[in-house]
PDB file of C-alpha atoms in Angstrom:
ATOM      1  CA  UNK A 232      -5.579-116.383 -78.531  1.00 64.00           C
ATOM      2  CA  UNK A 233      -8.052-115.844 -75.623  1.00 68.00           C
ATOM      3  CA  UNK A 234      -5.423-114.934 -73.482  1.00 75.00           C
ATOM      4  CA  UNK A 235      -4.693-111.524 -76.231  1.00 79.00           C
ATOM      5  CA  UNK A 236      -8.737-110.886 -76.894  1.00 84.00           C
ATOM      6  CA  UNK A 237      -9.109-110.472 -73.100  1.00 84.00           C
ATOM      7  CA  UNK A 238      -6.332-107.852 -73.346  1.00 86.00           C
ATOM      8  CA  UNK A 239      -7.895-106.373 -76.316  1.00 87.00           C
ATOM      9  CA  UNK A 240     -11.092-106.309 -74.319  1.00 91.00           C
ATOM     10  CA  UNK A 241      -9.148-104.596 -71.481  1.00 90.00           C
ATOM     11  CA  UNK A 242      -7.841-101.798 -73.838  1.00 88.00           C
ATOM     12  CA  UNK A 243     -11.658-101.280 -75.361  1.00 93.00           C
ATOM     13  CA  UNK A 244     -13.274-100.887 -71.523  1.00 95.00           C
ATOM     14  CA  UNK A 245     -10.224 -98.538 -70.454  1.00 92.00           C
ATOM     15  CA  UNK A 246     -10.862 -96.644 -73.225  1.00 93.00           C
ATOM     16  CA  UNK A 247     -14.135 -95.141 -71.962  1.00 96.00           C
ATOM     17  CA  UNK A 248     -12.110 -93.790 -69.019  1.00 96.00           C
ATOM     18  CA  UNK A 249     -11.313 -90.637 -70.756  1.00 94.00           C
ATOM     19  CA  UNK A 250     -15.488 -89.937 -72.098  1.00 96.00           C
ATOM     20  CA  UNK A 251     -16.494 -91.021 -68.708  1.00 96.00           C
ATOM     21  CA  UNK A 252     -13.646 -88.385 -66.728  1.00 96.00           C
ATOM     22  CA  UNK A 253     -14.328 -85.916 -69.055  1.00 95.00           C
ATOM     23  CA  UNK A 254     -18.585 -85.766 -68.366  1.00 93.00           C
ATOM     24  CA  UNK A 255     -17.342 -86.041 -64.429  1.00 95.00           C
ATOM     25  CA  UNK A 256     -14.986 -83.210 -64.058  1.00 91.00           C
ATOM     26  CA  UNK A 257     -17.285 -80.082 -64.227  1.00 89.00           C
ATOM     27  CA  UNK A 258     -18.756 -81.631 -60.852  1.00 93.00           C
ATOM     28  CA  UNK A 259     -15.887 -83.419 -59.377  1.00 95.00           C
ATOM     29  CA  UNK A 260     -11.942 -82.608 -58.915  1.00 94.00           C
ATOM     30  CA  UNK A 261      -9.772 -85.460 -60.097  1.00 95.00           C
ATOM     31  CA  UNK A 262      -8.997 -86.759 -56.708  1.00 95.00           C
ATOM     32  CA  UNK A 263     -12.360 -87.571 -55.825  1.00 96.00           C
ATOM     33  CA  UNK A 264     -12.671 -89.101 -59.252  1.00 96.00           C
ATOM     34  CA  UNK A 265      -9.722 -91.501 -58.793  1.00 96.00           C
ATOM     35  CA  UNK A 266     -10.909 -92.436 -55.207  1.00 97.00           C
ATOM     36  CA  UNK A 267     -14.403 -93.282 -56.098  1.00 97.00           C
ATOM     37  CA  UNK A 268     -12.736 -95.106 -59.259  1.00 96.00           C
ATOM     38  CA  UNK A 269     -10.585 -97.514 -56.923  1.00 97.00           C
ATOM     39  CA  UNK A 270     -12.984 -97.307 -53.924  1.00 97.00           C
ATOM     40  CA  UNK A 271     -15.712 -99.498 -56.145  1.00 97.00           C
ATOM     41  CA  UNK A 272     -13.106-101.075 -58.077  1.00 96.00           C
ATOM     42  CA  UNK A 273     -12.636-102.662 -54.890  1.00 96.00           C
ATOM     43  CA  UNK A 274     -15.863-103.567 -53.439  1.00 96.00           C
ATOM     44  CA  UNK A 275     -16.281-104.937 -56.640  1.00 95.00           C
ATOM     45  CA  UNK A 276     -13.227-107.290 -56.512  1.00 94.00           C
ATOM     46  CA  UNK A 277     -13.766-108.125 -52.800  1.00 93.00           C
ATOM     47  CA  UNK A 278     -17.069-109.332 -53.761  1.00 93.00           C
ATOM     48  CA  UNK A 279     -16.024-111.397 -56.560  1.00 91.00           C
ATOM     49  CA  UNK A 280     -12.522-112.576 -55.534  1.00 88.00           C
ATOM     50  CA  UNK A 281     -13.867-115.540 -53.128  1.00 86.00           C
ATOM     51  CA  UNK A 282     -15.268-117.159 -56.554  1.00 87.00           C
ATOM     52  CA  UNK A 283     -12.168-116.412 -58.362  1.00 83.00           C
ATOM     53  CA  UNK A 284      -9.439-117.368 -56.095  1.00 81.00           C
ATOM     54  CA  UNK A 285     -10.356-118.460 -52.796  1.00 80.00           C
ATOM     55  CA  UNK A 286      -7.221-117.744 -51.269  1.00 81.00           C
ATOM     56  CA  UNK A 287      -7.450-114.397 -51.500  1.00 80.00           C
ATOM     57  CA  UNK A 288      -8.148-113.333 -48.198  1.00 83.00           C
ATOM     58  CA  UNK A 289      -5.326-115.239 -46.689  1.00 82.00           C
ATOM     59  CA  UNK A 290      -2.678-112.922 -47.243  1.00 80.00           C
ATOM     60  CA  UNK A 291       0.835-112.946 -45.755  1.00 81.00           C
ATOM     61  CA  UNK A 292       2.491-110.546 -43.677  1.00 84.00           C
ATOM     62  CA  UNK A 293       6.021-110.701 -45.975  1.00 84.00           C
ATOM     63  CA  UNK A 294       3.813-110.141 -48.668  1.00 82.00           C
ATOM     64  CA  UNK A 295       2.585-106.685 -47.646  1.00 88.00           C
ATOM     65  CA  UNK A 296       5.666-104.450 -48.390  1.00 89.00           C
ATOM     66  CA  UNK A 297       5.136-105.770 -52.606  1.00 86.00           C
ATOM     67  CA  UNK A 298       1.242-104.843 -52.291  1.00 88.00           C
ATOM     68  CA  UNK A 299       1.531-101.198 -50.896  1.00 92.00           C
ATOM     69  CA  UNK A 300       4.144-100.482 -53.179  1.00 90.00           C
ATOM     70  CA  UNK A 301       1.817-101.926 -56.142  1.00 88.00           C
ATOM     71  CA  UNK A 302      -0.913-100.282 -54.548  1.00 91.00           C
ATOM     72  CA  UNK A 303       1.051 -96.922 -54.511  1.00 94.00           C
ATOM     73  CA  UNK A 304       1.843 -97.221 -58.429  1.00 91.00           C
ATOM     74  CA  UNK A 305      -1.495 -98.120 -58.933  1.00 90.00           C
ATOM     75  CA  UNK A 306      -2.877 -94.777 -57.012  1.00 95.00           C
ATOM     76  CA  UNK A 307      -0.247 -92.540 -59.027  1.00 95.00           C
ATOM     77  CA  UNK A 308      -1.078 -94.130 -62.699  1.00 92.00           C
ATOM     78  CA  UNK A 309      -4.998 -94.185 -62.283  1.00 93.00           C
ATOM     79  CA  UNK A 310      -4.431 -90.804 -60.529  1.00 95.00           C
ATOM     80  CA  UNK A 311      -2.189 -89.271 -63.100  1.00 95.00           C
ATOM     81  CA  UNK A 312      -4.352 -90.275 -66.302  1.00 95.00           C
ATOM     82  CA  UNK A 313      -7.338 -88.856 -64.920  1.00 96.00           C
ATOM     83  CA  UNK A 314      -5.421 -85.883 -63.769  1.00 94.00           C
ATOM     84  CA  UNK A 315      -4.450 -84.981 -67.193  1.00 94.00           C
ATOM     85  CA  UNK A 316      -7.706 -85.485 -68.748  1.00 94.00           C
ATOM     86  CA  UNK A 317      -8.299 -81.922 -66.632  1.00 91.00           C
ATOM     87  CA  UNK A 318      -5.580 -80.524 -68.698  1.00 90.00           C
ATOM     88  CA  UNK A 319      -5.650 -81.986 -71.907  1.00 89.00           C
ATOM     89  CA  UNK A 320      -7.832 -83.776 -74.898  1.00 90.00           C
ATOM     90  CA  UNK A 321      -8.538 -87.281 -74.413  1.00 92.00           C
ATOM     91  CA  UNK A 322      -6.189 -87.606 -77.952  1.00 86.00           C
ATOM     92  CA  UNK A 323      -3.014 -86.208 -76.386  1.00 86.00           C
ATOM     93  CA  UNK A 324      -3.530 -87.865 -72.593  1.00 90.00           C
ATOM     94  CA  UNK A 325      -4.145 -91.605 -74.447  1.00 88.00           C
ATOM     95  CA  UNK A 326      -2.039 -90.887 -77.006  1.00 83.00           C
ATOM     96  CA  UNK A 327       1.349 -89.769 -74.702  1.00 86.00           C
ATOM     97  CA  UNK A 328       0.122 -92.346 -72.131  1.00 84.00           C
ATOM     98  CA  UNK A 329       0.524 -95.501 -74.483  1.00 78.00           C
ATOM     99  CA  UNK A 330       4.466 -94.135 -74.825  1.00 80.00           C
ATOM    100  CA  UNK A 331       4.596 -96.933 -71.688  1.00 79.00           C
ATOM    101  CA  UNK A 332       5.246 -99.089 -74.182  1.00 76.00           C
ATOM    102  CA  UNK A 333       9.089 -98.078 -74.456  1.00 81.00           C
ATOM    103  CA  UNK A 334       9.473 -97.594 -70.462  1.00 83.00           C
ATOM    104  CA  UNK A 335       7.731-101.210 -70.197  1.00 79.00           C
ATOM    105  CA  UNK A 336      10.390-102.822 -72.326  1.00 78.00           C
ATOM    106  CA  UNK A 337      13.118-100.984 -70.777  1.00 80.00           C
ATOM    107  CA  UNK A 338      11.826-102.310 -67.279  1.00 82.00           C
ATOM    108  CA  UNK A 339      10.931-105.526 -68.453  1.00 78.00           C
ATOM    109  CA  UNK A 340      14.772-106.331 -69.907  1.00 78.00           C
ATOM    110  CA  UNK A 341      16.633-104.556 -66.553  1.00 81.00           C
ATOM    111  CA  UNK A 342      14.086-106.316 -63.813  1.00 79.00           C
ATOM    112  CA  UNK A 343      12.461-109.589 -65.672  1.00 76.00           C
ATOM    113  CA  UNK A 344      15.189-110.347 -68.332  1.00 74.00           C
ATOM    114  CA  UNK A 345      12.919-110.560 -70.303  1.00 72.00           C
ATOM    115  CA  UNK A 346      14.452-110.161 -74.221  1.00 73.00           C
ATOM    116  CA  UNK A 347      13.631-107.882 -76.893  1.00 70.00           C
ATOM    117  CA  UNK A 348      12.350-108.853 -80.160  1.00 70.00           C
ATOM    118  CA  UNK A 349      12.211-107.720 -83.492  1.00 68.00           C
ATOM    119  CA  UNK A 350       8.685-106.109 -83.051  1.00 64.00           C
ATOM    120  CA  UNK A 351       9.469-104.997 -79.679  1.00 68.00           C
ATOM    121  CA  UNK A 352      12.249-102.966 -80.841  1.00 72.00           C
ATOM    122  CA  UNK A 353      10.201-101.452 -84.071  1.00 70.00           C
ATOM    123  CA  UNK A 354       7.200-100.206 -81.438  1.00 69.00           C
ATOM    124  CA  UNK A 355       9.603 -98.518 -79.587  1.00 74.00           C
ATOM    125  CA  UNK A 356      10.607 -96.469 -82.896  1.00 73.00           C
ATOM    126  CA  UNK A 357       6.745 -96.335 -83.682  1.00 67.00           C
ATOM    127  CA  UNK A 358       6.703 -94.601 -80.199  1.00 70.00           C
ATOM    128  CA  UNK A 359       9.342 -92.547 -80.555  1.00 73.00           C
ATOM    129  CA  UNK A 360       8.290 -91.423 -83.774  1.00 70.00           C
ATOM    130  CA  UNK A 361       4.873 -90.457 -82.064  1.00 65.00           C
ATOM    131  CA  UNK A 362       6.364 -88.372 -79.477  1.00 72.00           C
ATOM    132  CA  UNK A 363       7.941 -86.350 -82.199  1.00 71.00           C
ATOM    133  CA  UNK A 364       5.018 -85.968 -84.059  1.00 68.00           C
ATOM    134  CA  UNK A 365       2.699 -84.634 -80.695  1.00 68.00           C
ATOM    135  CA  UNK A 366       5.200 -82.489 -79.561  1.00 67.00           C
ATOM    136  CA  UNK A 367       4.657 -82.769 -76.194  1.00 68.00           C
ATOM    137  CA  UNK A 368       7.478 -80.038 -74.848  1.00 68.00           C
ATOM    138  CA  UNK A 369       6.112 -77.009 -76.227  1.00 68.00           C
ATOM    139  CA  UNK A 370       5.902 -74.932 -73.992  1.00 60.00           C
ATOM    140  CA  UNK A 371       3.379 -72.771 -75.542  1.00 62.00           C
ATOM    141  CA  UNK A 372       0.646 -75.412 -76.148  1.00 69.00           C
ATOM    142  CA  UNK A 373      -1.938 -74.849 -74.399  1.00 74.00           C
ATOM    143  CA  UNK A 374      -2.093 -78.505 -73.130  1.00 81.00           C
ATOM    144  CA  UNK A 375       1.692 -78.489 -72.062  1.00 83.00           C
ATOM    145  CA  UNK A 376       0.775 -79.529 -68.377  1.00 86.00           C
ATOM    146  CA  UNK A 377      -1.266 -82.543 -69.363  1.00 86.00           C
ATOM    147  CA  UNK A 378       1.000 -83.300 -71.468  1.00 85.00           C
ATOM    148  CA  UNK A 379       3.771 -83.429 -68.937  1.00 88.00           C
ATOM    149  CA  UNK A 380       1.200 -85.371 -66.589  1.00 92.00           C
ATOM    150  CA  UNK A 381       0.434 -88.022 -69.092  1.00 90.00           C
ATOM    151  CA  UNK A 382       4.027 -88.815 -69.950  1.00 88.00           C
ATOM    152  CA  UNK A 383       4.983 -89.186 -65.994  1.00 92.00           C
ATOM    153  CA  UNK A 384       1.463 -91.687 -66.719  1.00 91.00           C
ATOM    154  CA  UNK A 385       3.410 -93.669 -69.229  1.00 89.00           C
ATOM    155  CA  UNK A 386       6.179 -94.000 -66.411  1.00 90.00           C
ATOM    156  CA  UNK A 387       3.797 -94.654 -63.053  1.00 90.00           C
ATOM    157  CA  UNK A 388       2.104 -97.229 -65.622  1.00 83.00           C
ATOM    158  CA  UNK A 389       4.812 -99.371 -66.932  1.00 85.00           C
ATOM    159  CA  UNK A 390       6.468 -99.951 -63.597  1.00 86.00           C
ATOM    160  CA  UNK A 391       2.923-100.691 -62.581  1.00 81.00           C
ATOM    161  CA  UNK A 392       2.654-103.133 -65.510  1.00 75.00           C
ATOM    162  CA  UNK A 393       5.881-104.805 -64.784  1.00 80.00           C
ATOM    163  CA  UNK A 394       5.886-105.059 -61.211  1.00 78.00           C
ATOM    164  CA  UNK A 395       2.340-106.934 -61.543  1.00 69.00           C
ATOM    165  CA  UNK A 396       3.680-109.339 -63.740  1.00 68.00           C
ATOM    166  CA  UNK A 397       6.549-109.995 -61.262  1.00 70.00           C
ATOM    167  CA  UNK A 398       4.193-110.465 -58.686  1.00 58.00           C
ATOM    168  CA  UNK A 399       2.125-112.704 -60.301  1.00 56.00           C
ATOM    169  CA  UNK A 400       4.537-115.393 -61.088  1.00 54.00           C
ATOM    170  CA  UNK A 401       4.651-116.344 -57.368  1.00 56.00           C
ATOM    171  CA  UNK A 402       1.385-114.913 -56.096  1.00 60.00           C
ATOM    172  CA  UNK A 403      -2.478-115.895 -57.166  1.00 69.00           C
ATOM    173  CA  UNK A 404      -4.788-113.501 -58.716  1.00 75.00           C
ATOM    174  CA  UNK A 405      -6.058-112.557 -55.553  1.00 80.00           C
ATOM    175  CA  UNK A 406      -3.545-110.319 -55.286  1.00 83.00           C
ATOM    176  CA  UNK A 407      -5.215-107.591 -57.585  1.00 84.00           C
ATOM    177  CA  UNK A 408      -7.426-107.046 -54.381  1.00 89.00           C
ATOM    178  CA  UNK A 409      -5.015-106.002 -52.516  1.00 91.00           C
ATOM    179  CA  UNK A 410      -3.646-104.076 -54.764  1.00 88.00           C
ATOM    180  CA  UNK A 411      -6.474-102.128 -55.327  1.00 93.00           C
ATOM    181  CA  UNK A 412      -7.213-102.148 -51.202  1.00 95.00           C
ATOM    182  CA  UNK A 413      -3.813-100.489 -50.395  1.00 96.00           C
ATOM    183  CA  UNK A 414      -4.142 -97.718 -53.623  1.00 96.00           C
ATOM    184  CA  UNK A 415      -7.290 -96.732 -52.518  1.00 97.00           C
ATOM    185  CA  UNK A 416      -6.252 -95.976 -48.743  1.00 96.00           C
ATOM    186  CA  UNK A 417      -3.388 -93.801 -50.435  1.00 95.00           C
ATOM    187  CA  UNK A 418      -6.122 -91.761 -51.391  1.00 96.00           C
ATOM    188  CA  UNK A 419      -8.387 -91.362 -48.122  1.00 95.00           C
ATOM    189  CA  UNK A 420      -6.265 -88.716 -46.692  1.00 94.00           C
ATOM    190  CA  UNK A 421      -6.311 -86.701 -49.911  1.00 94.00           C
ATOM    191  CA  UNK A 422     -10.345 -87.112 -50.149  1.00 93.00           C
ATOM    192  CA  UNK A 423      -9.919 -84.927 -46.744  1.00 91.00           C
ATOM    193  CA  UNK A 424      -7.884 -82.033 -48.742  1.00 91.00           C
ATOM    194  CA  UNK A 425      -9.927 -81.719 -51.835  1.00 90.00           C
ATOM    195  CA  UNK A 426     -13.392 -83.113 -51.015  1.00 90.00           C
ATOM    196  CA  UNK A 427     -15.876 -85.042 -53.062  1.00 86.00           C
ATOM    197  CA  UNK A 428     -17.035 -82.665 -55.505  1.00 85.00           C
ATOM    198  CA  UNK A 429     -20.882 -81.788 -56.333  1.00 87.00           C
ATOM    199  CA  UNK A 430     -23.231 -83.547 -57.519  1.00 87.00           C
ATOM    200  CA  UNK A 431     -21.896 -86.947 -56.075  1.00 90.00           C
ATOM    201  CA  UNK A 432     -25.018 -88.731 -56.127  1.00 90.00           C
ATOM    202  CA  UNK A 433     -26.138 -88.227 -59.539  1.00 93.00           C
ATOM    203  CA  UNK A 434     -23.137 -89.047 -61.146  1.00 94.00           C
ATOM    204  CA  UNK A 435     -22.700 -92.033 -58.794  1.00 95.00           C
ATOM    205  CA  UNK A 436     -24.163 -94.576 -61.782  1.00 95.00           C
ATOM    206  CA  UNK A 437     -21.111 -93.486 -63.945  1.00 96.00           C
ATOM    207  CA  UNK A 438     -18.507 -93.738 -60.438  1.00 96.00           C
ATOM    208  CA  UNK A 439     -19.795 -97.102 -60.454  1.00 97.00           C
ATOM    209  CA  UNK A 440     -18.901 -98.140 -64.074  1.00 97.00           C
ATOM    210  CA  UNK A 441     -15.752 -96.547 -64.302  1.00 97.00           C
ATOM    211  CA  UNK A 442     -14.895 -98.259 -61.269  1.00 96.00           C
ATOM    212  CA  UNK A 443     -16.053-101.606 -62.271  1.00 96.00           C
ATOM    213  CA  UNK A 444     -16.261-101.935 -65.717  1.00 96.00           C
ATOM    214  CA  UNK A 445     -13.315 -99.448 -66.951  1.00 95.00           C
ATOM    215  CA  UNK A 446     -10.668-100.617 -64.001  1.00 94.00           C
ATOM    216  CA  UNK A 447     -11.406-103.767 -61.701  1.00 94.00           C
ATOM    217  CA  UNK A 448     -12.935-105.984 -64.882  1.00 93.00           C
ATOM    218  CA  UNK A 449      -9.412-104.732 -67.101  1.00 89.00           C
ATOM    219  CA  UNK A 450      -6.849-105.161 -64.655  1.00 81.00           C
ATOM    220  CA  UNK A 451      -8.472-108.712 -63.645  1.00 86.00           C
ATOM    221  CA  UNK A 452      -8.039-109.306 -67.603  1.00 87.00           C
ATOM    222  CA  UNK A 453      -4.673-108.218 -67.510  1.00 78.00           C
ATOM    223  CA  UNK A 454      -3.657-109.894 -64.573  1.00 73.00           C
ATOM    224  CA  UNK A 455      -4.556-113.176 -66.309  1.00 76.00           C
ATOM    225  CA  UNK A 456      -2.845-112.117 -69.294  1.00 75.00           C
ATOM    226  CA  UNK A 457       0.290-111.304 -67.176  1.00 67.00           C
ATOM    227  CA  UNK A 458       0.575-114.724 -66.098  1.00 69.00           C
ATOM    228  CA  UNK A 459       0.779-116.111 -70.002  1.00 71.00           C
ATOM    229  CA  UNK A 460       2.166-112.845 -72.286  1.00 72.00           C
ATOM    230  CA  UNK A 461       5.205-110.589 -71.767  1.00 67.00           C
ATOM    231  CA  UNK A 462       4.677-107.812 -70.166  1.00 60.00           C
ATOM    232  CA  UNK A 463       5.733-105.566 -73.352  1.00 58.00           C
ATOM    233  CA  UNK A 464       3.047-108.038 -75.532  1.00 71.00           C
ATOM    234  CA  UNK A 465       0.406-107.088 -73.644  1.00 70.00           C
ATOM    235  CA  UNK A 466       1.763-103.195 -73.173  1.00 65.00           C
ATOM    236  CA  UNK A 467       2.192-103.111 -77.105  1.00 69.00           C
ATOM    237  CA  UNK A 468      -1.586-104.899 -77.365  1.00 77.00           C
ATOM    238  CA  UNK A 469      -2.576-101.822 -75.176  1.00 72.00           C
ATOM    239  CA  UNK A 470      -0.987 -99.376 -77.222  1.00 72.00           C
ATOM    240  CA  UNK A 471      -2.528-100.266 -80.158  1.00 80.00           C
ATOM    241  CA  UNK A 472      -6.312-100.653 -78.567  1.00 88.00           C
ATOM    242  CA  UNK A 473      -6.697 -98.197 -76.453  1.00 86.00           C
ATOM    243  CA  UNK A 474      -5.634 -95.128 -77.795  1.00 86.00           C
ATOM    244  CA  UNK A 475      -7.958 -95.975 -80.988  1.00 89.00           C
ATOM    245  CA  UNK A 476     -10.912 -96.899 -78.852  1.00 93.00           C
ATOM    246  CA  UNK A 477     -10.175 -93.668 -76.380  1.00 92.00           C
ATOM    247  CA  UNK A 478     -10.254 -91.249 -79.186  1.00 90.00           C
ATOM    248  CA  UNK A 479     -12.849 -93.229 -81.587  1.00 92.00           C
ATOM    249  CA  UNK A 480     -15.226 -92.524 -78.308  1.00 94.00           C
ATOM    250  CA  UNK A 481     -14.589 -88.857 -77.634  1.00 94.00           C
ATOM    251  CA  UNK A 482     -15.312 -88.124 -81.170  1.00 92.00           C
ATOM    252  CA  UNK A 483     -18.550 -89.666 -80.716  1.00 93.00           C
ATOM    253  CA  UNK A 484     -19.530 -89.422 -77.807  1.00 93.00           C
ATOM    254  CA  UNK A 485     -18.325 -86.196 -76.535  1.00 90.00           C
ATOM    255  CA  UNK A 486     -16.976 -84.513 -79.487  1.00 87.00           C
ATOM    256  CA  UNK A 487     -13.667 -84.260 -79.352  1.00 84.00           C
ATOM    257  CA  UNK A 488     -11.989 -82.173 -82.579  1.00 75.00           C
ATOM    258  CA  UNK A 489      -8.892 -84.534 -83.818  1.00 68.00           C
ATOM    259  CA  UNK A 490      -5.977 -82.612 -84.334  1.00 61.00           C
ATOM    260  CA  UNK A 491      -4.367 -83.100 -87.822  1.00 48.00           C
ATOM    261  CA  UNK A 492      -1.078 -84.217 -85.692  1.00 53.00           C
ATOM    262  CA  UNK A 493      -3.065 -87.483 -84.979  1.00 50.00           C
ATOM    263  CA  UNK A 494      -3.801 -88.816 -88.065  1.00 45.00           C
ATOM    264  CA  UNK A 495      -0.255 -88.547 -88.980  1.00 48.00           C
TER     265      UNK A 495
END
C-alpha cells in the first residue's frame, strides 16, 4: 500500500510539470528548460544519495553502457514532454503522454516476461479508446505537432519505465544518479545551440522545484516502486494520477479551457 501512495504521490508532483513549463516558456526555450530540470535534479540526488544508498558512488565500469543509454531515454522523455507543452495544452500533452501505458505493457511482456492481466488488458482498450476520442492525427488541429511530440513521449517514456525496472533488479537505487548524471550531459552540448533563455535568474526558484520536487523526488519514488510493482502497475497508477492532477492544475492555476473531447 505505501509502495502505490508513493507512486500516486509521484503522479501528483509530475503533474505540476506542465503549470510550471508553461509560466517558463515565454522566457526560456525548452532545451534550457529540460537542462536546468535534470541539471538540479541532479545536484539534488548527488546530495542526498550518500544517505540513501551509500554505494552509490562506487559505480562499475560494465555498468556504464546500461546508464548512458537510461540516461539518453531519460533526456528524450523529460525533453519531449516539455517540448510539447510549447505546442500544445497541458490536456492534450498529459493526456497523449499517459498512452505509455499500452507501449509499457507491450515492452514489459517482450523484454521482462512479465504477463498481462485482466486489468492490464482493459487499460490498454481505455487507452485506445482515448486516442480515438483526442484525435491526435488531424492534421488541421492546430496542436498537431505537440501532439505528434507527446505520443513519441509515451514511447521515449515507457522504454524509460521498463528499462529502469530492469535495471533495478540487479542494481541499488543509486543508480537513479547516474541516470540523471549521464541525461543531463546529453544536454550540455545543446545548451551551446539554443542558449539559456532570459530571465534565468528570476525564474531560477521555479528551475529549482521542477527540478527537485517535480523530477528527482518522483523518479526516486518510482524507482522504489519499481523494485516491488510491475512496471505496467505503476505505468497504469500514472495514467490515472497524473493526467487528472496535470489538467486539475492548469485549470486553476493557469487557466487552461478544457476541451469538451476531455470530459468524454
Amino acid at each position: 500500500m505505501k509502495t502505490k501512495f508513493g507512486i500516486i504521490l509521484a503522479g501528483v508532483l509530475v503533474g505540476f510539470v506542465g503549470v510550471i513549463t508553461k509560466h517558463l516558456t515565454p522566457d526560456i526555450n525548452p532545451v534550457a528548460i529540460t537542462f536546468f530540470r535534470l541539471l538540479f535534479a541532479s545536484i539534488f540526488l548527488a546530495i542526498l544519495m550518500p544517505v540513501l544508498d551509500k554505494k552509490a558512488y562506487k559505480i562499475k565500469r560494465k555498468d556504464l553502457p546500461n546508464y548512458i543509454s537510461i540516461g539518453m531515454l531519460k533526456a528524450l522523455a523529460l525533453g519531449s514532454f516539455i517540448y510539447a507543452l510549447s505546442y500544445a495544452p497541458v490536456s492534450n500533452v498529459v493526456l497523449l503522454s499517459s498512452f505509455s501505458v499500452v507501449f509499457v505493457t507491450i515492452f514489459a511482456y517482450i523484454f521482462l516476461r512479465e504477463k498481462l492481466k485482466f486489468n492490464q488488458k482493459l487499460a490498454i482498450i481505455v487507452a485506445l479508446i482515448g486516442l480515438l476520442v483526442i484525435n491526435p492525427f488531424n492534421f488541421k488541429s492546430g496542436f498537431f505537432i505537440g501532439n505528434m511530440i507527446s505520443l513519441s513521449n509515451a514511447l521515449f517514456y515507457a522504454l524509460l519505465l521498463v528499462f529502469l525496472r530492469s535495471e533495478e533488479k540487479t542494481h541499488s537505487i543509486g543508480s537513479i544518479m547516474w541516470f540523471f548524471f549521464f541525461a543531463t550531459l546529453f544536454y550540455v552540448p545543446f545548451i551551446f545551440m539554443f542558449g539559456l533563455g532570459n530571465n534565468i535568474l528570476t525564474h531560477l526558484p521555479l528551475l529549482i522545484v521542477l527540478g527537485v520536487f517535480c523530477t528527482a523526488l518522483p523518479f526516486l519514488l518510482i524507482g522504489y516502486g519499481a523494485k516491488r510493482l510491475h512496471a505496467d502497475t505503476i505505468s497504469i497508477i500514472s495514467l490515472l494520477v497524473t493526467p487528472i492532477a496535470s489538467i486539475a492544475l492548469a485549470i486553476l492555476i493557469i487557466n487552461e479551457a478544457l476541451n469538451f473531447r476531455i470530459l468524454l
